Short mmCIF file of C-alpha atoms and ligand atoms in Angstrom, two decimals:
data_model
loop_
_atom_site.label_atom_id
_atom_site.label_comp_id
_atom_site.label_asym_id
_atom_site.label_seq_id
_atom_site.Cartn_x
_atom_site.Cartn_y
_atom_site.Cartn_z
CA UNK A 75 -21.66 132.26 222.86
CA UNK A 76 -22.80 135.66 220.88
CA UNK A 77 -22.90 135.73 217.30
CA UNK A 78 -19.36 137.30 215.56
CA UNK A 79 -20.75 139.74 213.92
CA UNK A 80 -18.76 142.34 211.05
CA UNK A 81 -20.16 145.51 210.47
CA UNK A 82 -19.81 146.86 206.34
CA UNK A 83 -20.42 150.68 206.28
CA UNK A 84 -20.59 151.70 203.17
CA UNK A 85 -20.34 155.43 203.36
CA UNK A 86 -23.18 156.29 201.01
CA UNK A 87 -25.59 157.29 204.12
CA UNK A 88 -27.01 153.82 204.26
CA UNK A 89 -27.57 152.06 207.81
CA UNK A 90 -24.49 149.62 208.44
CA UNK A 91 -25.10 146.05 207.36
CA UNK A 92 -24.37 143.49 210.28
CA UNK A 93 -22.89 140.31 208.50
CA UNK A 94 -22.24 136.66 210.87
CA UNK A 95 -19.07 135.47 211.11
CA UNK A 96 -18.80 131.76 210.98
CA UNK A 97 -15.98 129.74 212.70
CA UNK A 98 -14.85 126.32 211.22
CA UNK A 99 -12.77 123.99 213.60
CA UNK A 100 -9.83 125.40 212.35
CA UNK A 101 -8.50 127.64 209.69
CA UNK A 102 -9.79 131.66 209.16
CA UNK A 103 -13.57 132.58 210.28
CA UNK A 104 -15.29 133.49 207.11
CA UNK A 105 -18.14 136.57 207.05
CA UNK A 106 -21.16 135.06 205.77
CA UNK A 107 -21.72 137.33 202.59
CA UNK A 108 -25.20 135.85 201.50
CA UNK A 109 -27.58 138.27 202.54
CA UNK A 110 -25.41 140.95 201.33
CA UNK A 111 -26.89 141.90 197.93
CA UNK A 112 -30.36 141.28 199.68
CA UNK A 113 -29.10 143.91 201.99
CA UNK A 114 -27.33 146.82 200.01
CA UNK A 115 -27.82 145.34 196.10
CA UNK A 116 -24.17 144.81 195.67
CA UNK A 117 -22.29 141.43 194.83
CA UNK A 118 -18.50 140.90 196.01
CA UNK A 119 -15.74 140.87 193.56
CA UNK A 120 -13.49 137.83 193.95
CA UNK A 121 -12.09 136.93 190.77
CA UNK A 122 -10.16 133.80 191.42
CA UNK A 123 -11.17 133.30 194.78
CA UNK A 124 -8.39 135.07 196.46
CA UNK A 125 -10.72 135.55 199.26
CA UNK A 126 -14.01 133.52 199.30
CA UNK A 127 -14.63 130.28 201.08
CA UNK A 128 -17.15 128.54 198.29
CA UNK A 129 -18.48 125.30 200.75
CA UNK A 130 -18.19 124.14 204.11
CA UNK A 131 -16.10 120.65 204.09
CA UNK A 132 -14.91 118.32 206.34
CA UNK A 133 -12.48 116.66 204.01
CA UNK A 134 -9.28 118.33 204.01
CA UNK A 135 -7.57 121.18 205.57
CA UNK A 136 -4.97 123.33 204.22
CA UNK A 137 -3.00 125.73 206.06
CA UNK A 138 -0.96 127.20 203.72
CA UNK A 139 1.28 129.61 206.14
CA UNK A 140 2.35 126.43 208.08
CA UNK A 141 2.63 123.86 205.30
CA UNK A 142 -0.15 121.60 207.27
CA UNK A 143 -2.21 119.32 204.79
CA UNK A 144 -4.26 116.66 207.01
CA UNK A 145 -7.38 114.52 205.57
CA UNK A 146 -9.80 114.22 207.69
CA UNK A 147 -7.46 115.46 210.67
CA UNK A 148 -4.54 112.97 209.83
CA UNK A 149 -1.09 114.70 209.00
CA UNK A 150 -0.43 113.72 205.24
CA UNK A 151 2.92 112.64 206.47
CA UNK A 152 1.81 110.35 209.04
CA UNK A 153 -0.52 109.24 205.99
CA UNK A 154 1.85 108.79 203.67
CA UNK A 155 4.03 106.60 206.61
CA UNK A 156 1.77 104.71 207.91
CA UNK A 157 -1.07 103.90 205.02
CA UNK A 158 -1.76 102.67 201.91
CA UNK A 159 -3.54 104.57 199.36
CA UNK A 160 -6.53 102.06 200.26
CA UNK A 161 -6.71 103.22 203.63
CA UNK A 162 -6.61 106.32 202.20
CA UNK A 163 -9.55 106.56 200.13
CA UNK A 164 -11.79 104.62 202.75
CA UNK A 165 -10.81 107.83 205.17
CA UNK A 166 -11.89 110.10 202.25
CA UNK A 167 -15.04 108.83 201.65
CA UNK A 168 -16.09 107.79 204.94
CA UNK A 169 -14.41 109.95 207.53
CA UNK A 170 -12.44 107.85 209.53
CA UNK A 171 -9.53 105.10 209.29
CA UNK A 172 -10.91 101.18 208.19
CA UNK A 173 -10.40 98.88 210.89
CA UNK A 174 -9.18 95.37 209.16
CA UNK A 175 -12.52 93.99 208.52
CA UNK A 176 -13.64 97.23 207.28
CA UNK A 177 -10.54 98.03 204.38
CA UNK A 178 -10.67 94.09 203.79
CA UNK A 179 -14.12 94.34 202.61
CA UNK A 180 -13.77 97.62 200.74
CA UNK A 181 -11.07 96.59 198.67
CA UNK A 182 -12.78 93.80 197.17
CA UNK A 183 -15.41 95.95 196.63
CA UNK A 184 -13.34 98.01 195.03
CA UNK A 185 -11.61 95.23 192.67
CA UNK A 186 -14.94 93.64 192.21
CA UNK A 187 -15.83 97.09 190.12
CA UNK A 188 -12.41 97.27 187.73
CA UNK A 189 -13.36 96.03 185.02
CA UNK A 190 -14.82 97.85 182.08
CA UNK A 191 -17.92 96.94 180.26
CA UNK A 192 -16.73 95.81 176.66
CA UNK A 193 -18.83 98.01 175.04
CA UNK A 194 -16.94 100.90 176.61
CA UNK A 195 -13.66 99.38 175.64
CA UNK A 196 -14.46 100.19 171.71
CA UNK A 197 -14.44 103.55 172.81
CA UNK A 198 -10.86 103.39 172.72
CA UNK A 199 -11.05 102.95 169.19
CA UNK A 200 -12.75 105.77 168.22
CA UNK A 201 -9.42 107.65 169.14
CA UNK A 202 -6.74 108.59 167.11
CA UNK A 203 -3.62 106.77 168.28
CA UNK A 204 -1.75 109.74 169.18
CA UNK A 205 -4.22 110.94 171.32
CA UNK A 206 -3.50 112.27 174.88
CA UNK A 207 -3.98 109.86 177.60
CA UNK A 208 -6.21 112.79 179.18
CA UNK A 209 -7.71 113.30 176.30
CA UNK A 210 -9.35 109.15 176.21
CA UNK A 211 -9.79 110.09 179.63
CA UNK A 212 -12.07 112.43 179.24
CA UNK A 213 -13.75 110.92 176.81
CA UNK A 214 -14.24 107.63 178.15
CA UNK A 215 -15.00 108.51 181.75
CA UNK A 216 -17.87 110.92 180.47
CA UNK A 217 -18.92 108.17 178.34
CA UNK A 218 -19.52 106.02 181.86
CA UNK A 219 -22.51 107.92 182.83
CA UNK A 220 -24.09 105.78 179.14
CA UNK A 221 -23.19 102.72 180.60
CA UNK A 222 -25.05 103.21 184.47
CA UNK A 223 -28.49 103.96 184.35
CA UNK A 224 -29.39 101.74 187.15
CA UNK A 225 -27.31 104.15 189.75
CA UNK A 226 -27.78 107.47 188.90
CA UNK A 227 -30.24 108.93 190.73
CA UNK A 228 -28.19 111.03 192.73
CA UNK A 229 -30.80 111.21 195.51
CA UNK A 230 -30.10 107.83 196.87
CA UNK A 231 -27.24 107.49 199.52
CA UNK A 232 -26.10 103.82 197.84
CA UNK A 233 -26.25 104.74 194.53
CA UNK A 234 -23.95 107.53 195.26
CA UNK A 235 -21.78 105.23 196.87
CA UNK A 236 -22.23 102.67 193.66
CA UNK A 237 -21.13 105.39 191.43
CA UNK A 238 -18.48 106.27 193.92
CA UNK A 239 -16.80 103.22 194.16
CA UNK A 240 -17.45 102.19 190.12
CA UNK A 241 -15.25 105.78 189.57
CA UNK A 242 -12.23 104.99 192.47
CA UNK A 243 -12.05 101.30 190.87
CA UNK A 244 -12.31 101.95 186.92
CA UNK A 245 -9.59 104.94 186.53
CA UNK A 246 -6.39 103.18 187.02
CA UNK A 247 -8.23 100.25 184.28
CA UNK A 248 -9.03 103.15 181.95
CA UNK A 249 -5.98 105.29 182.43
CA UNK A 250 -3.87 102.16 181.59
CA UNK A 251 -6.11 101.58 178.60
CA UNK A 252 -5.46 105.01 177.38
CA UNK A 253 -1.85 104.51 177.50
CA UNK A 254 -1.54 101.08 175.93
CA UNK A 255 -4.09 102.08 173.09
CA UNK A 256 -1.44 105.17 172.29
CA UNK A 257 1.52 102.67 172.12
CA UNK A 258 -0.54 100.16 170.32
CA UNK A 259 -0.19 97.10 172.49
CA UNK A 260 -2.91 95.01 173.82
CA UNK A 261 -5.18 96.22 176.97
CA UNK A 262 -4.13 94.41 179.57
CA UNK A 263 -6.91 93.68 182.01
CA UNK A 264 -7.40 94.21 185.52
CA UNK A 265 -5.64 91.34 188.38
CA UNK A 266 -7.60 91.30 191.54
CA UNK A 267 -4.93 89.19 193.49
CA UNK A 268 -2.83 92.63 193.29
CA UNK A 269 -2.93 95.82 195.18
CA UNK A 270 -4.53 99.34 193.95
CA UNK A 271 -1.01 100.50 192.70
CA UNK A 272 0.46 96.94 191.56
CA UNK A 273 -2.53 96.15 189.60
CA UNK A 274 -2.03 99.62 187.72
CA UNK A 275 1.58 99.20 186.99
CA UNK A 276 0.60 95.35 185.67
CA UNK A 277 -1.96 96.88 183.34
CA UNK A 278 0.80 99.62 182.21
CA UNK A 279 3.36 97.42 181.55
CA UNK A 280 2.32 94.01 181.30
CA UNK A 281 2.31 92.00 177.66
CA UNK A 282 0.85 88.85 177.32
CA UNK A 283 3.83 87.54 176.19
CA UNK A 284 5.46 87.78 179.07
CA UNK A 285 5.45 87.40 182.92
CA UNK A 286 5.41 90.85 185.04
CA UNK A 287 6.17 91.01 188.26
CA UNK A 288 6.53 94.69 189.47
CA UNK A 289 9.43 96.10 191.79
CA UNK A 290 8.16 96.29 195.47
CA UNK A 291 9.97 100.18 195.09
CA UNK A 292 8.21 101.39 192.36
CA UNK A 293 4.84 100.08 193.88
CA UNK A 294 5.51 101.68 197.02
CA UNK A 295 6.83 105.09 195.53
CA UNK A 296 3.42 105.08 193.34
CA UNK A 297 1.19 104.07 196.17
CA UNK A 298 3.33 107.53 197.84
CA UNK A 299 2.35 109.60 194.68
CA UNK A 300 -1.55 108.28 194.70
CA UNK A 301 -1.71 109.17 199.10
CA UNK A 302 -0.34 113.04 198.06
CA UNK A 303 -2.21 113.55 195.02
CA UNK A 304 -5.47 111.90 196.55
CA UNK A 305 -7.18 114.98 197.70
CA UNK A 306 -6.55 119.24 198.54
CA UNK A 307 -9.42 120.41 199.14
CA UNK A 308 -11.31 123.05 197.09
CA UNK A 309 -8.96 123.39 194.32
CA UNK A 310 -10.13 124.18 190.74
CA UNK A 311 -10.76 120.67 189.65
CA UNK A 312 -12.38 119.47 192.86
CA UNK A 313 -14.65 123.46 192.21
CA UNK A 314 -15.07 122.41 188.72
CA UNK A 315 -16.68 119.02 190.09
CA UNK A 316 -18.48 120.56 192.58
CA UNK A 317 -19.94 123.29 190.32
CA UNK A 318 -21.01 120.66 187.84
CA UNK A 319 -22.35 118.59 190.63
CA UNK A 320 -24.11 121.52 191.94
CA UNK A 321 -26.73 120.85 189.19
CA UNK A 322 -27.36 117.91 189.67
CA UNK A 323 -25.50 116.42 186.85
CA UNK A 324 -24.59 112.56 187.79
CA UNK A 325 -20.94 111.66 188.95
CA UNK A 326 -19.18 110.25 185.98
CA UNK A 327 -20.33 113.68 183.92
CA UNK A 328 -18.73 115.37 187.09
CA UNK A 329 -15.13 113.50 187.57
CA UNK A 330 -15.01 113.95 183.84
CA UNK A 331 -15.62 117.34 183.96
CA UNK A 332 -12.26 117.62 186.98
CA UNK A 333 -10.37 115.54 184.49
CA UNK A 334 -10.61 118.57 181.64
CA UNK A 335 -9.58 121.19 184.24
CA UNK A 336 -6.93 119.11 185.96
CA UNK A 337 -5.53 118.79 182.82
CA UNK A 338 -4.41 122.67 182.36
CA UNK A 339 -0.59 123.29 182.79
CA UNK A 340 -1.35 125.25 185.91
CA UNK A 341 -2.56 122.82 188.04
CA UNK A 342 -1.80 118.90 187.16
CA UNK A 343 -0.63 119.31 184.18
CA UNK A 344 2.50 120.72 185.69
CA UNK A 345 4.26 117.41 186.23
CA UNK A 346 4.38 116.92 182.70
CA UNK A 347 4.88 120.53 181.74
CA UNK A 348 7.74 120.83 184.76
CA UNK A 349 9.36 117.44 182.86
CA UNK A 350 9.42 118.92 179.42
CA UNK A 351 11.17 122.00 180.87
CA UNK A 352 13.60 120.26 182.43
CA UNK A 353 14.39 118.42 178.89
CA UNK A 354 14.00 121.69 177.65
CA UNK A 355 16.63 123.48 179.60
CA UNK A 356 18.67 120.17 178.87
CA UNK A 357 21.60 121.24 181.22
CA UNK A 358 22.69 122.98 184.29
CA UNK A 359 24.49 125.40 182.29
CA UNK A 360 21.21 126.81 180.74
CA UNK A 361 19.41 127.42 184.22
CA UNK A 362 20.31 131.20 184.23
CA UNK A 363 18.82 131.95 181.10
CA UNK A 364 15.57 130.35 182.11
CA UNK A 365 15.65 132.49 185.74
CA UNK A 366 16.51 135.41 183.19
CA UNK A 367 13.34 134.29 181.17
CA UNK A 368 11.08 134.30 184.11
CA UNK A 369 11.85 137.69 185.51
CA UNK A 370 10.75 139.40 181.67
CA UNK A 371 7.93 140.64 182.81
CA UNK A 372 7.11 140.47 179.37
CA UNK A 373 8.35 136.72 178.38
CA UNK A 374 5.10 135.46 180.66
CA UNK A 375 7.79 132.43 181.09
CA UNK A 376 6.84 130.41 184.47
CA UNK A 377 9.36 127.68 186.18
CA UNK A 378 6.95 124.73 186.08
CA UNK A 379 6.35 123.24 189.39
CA UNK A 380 7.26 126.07 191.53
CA UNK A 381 4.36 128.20 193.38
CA UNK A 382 1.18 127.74 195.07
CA UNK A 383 -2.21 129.73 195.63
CA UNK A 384 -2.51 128.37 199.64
CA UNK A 385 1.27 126.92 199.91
CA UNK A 386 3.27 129.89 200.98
CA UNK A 387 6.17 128.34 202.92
CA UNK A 388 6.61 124.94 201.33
CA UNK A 389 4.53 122.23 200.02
CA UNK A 390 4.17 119.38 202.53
CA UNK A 391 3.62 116.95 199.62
CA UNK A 392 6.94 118.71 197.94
CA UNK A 393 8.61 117.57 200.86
CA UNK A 394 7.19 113.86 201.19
CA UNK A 395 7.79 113.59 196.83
CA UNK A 396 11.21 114.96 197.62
CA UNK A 397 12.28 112.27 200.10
CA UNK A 398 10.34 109.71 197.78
CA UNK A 399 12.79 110.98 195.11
CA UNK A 400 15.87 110.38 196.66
CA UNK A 401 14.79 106.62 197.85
CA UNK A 402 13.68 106.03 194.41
CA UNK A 403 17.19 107.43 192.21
CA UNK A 404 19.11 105.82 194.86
CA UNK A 405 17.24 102.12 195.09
CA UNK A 406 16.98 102.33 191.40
CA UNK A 407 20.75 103.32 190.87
CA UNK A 408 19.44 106.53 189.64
CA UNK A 409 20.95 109.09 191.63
CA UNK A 410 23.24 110.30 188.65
CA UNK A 411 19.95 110.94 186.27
CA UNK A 412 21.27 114.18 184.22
CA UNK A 413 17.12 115.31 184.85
CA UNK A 414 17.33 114.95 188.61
CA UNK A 415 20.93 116.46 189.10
CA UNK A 416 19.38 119.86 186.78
CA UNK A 417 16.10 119.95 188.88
CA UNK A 418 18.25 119.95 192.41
CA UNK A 419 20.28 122.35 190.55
CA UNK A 420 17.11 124.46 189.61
CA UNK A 421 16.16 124.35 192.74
CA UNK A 422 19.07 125.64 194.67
CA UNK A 423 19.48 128.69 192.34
CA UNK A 424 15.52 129.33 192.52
CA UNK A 425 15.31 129.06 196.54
CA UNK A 426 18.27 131.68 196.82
CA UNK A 427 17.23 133.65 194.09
CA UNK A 428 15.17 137.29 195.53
CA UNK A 429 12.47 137.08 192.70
CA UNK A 430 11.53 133.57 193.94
CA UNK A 431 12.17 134.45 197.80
CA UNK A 432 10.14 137.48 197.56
CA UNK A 433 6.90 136.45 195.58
CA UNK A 434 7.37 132.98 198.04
CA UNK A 435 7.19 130.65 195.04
CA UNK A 436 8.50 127.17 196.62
CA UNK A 437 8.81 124.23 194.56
CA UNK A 438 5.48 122.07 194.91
CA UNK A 439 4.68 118.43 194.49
CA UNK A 440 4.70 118.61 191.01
CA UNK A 441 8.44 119.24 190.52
CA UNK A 442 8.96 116.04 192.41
CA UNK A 443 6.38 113.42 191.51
CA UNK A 444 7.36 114.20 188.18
CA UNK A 445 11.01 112.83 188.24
CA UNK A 446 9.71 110.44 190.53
CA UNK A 447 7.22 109.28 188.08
CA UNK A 448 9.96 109.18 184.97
CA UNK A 449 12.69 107.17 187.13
CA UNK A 450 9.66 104.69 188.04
CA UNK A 451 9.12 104.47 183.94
CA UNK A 452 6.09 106.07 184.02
CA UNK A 453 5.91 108.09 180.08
CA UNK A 454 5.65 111.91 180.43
CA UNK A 455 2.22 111.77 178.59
CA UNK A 456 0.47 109.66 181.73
CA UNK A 457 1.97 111.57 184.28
CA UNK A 458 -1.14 113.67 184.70
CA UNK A 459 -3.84 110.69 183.90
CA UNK A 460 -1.86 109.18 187.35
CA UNK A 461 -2.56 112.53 189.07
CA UNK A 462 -6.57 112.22 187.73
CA UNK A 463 -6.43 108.46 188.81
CA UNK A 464 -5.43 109.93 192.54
CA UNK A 465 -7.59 112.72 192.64
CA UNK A 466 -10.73 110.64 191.79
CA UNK A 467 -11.38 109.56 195.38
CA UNK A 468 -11.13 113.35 196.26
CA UNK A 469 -13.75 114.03 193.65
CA UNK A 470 -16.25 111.66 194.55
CA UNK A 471 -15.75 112.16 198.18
CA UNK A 472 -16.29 115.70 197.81
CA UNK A 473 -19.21 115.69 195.55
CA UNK A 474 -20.88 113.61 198.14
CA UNK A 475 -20.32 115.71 200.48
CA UNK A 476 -21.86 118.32 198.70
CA UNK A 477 -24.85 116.59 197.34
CA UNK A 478 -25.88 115.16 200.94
CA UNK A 479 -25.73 118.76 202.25
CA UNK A 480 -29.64 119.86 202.74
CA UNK A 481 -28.35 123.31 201.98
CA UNK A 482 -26.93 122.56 198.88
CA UNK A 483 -27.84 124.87 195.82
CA UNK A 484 -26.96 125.41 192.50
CA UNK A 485 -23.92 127.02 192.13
CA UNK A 486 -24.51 130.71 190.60
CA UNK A 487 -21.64 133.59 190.76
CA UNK A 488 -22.64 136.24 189.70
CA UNK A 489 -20.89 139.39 187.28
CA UNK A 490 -19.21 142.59 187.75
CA UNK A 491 -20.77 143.40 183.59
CA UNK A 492 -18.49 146.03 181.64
CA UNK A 493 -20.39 145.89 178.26
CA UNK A 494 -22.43 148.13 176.00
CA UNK A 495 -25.48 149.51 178.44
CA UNK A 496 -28.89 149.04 176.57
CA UNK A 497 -29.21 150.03 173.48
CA UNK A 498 -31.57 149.70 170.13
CA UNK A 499 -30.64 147.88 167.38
CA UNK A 500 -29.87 149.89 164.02
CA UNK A 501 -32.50 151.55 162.24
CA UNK A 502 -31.08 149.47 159.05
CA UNK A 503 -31.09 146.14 160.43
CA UNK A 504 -35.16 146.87 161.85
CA UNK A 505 -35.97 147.47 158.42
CA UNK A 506 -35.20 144.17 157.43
N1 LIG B 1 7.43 130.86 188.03
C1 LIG B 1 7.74 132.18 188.02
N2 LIG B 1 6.96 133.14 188.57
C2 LIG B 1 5.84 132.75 189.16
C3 LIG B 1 5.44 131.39 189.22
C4 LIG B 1 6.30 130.43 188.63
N3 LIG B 1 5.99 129.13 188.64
N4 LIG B 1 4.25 131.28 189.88
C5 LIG B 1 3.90 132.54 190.21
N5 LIG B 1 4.86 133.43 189.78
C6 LIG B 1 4.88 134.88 190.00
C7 LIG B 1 3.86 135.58 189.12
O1 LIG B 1 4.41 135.95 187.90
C8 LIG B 1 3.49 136.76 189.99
O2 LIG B 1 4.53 137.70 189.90
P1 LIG B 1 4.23 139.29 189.95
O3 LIG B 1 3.73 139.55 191.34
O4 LIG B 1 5.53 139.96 189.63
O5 LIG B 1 3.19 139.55 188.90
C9 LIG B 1 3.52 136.19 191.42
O6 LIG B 1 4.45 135.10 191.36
C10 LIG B 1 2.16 135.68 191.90
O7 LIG B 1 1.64 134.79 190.93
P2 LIG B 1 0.09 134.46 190.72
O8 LIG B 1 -0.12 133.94 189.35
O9 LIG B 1 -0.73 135.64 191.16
O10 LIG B 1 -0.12 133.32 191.80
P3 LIG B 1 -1.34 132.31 191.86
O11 LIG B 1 -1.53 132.00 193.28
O12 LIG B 1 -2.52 132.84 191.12
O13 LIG B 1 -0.80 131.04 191.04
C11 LIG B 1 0.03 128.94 190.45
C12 LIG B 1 -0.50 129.83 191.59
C13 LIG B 1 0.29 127.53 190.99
C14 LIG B 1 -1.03 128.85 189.34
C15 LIG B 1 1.34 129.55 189.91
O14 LIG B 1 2.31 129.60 190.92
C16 LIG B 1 1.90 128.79 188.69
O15 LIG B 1 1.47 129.05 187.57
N6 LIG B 1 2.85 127.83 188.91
C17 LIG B 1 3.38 127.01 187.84
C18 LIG B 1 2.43 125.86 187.54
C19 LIG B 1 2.45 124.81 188.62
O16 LIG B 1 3.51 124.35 189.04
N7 LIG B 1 1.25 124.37 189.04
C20 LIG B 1 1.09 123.26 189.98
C21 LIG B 1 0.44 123.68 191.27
S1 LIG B 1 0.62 122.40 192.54
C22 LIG B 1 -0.29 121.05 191.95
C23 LIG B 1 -1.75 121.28 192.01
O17 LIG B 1 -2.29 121.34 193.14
O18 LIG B 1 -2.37 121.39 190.95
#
């Protein structure tokens, strides 16, 4: 088949440029801008990347018109039905479903790696006790590139793989650790006889005085919030890791690096900004001065898990944390929780309301899995350390991708520069 070709004139009595278009297997062709400042000397202005494709993937696929997330080609609903979060990360990082034998022997690889090197548990320490979970998070997964010397030359298939599973295994151990060093009770180590999501919930709310045994709902409903959150393609944490990656900096630097920008209120920090709005509109009487509050253009006010860059119709996760909401209130006896009742209520006035209509701002999976996440007695602080724990497996799988692409370069935008133009410094300060 021919080459798709675009033609850019740019009506300064220079020849037309001839650009390729390049088809994926689904989703929008993309014009292939590379040899354009070659070409004509000009970059592309993109801020946000409204309109740029930065990577060819074969991870995940968003189409945002539709509300269509799969991994790997799976529907995240028939994910989220019919896996575990296991069987989700093996498909991340490997392309397809395990068979048995296959997720049998990855998830003991994956509890074999857990635990955390003692050493790196005094790192924990160093932290003042009210620091945020995210915060030790950072921290102490950066601090894991000290502690692996022997696997990080990023060259080497397995040791990209070693890294990769040493990252998957250790967050849940370290975002536990994070929590129980805030509240001051003992760390609580990993149990390898337990599943991904049990084993976190027995290091979050275990004592040693005491027996835990976890509710089979609340392990299920978090196993549901690790499938969702587990990857979405190139947002900006999975960029940032890729962008750090793109130097060749090793893994742990990289997922730390996702961590930091994960953390900002407009992408997973939402869950825990969306709760504290909720508390902070406190009843359903209040709701219409909030709506009020978001349509001053000059408050800057923003309803907290509602909108999307690529989600324009609904979130498909929304909808899957939704119906995990409901099961959860209701199993738990819940259904009457004063938060839930105002965020339904939110809801109902936002989705008829024109502002909201208009700009398409649907509530996303962050207004869910946080409610979710409170009913299952998960504290507002760790909501987003849960999200990072998810989105790990993303991360890693995605930075491999990129590093075992041959075409793979640094990453480099370039600037659209509004400063001074050249100029000499003062005659005064030459004197000097
Ligand atoms: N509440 C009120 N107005 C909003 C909201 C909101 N949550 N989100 C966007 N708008 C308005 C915005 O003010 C703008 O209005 P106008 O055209 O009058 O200037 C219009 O909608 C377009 O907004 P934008 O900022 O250009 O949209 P974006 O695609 O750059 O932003 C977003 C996407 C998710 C950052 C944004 O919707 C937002 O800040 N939402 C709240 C934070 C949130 O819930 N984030 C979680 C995202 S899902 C989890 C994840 O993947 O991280």
């Amino acid at each position: 088949m021919a080459q798709k070709t675009a033609t850019l004139n740019l009506n300064n009595g220079s020849a037309p440029i001839e650009l390729p278009i390049l088809s994926g297997t689904m989703g929008p062709d993309v014009i292939d801008i590379r040899a354009l400042h070659k070409q004509s000397g000009m970059f592309t202005y993109d801020p946000g990347y409204l309109s740029t494709a930065s990577n060819r993937s074969s991870i995940t696929f968003i189409d945002g018109e539709k509300g269509i997330l799969l991994y790997r080609g799976y529907p995240i609903e028939q994910l989220a039905m019919h896996c575990d979060f296991i069987d989700v990360c093996y498909l991340l990082m490997n392309g397809e479903l395990p068979t048995p034998e296959q997720k049998n022997s990855f998830d003991t690889i994956i509890k074999e790696h857990s635990m955390l090197h003692e050493q790196l548990v005094r790192f924990f320490n160093g932290f003042r006790r009210d620091a945020h979970p995210m915060a030790v998070m950072v921290g102490v997964v950066g601090a894991l590139s000290a502690f692996y010397h022997d696997a990080l030359d990023i060259s080497d298939p397995d040791y990209r793989q070693k890294s990769a599973f040493r990252l998957v295994a250790k967050l849940p151990t370290i975002a536990a650790m994070a929590y129980k060093y805030n509240i001051g009770q003992p760390y609580v180590y990993p149990k390898n006889s337990l599943s991904y999501a049990e084993n976190f919930l027995h290091m979050m709310f275990s004592v040693p005085s005491e027996e835990y045994v976890a509710n089979p709902v609340i392990v299920r409903a978090l196993d549901r919030i690790l499938i969702l959150h587990a990857d979405h393609e190139q947002n900006a944490s999975t960029s940032t890791v890729r962008l750090v990656g793109s130097s060749g900096a090793n893994p742990f630097a990289c997922v730390s690096s996702g961590i930091s920008c994960l953390w900002g209120p407009a992408h997973g920090g939402a869950n825990e900004a969306c709760l504290n709005m909720l508390e902070e509109i406190g009843d359903v009487s209040r709701i219409d001065e909030y709506i009020k509050r978001v349509k001053d253009k000059d408050s800057n006010y923003r309803l907290m898990g509602f909108g999307h860059r690529v989600y324009k119709n609904f979130d498909p996760r929304a909808k899957l944390m939704r119906e995990t909401c409901h099961e959860v209130l209701n199993e738990l006896g819940l259904h009457n929780d004063r938060l839930f009742r105002l965020a339904l209520q939110l809801e109902k006035i936002a989705l008829e309301d024109d502002y909201f209509i208009s700009r398409k701002l649907y509530p996303n999976v962050d207004f869910y899995s946080g409610i979710v996440q409170r009913a299952l007695g998960i504290p507002t602080i760790m909501f987003t350390a849960i999200f990072a724990m998810a989105r790990t497996v993303g991360w890693v799988a995605q930075w491999n991708e990129m590093v075992s692409d041959p075409d793979y370069k640094i990453g480099r935008p370039r600037q659209l520069y509004e400063g001074a133009t050249m100029r000499d410094i003062p005659a005064a300060y030459s004197k000097r």
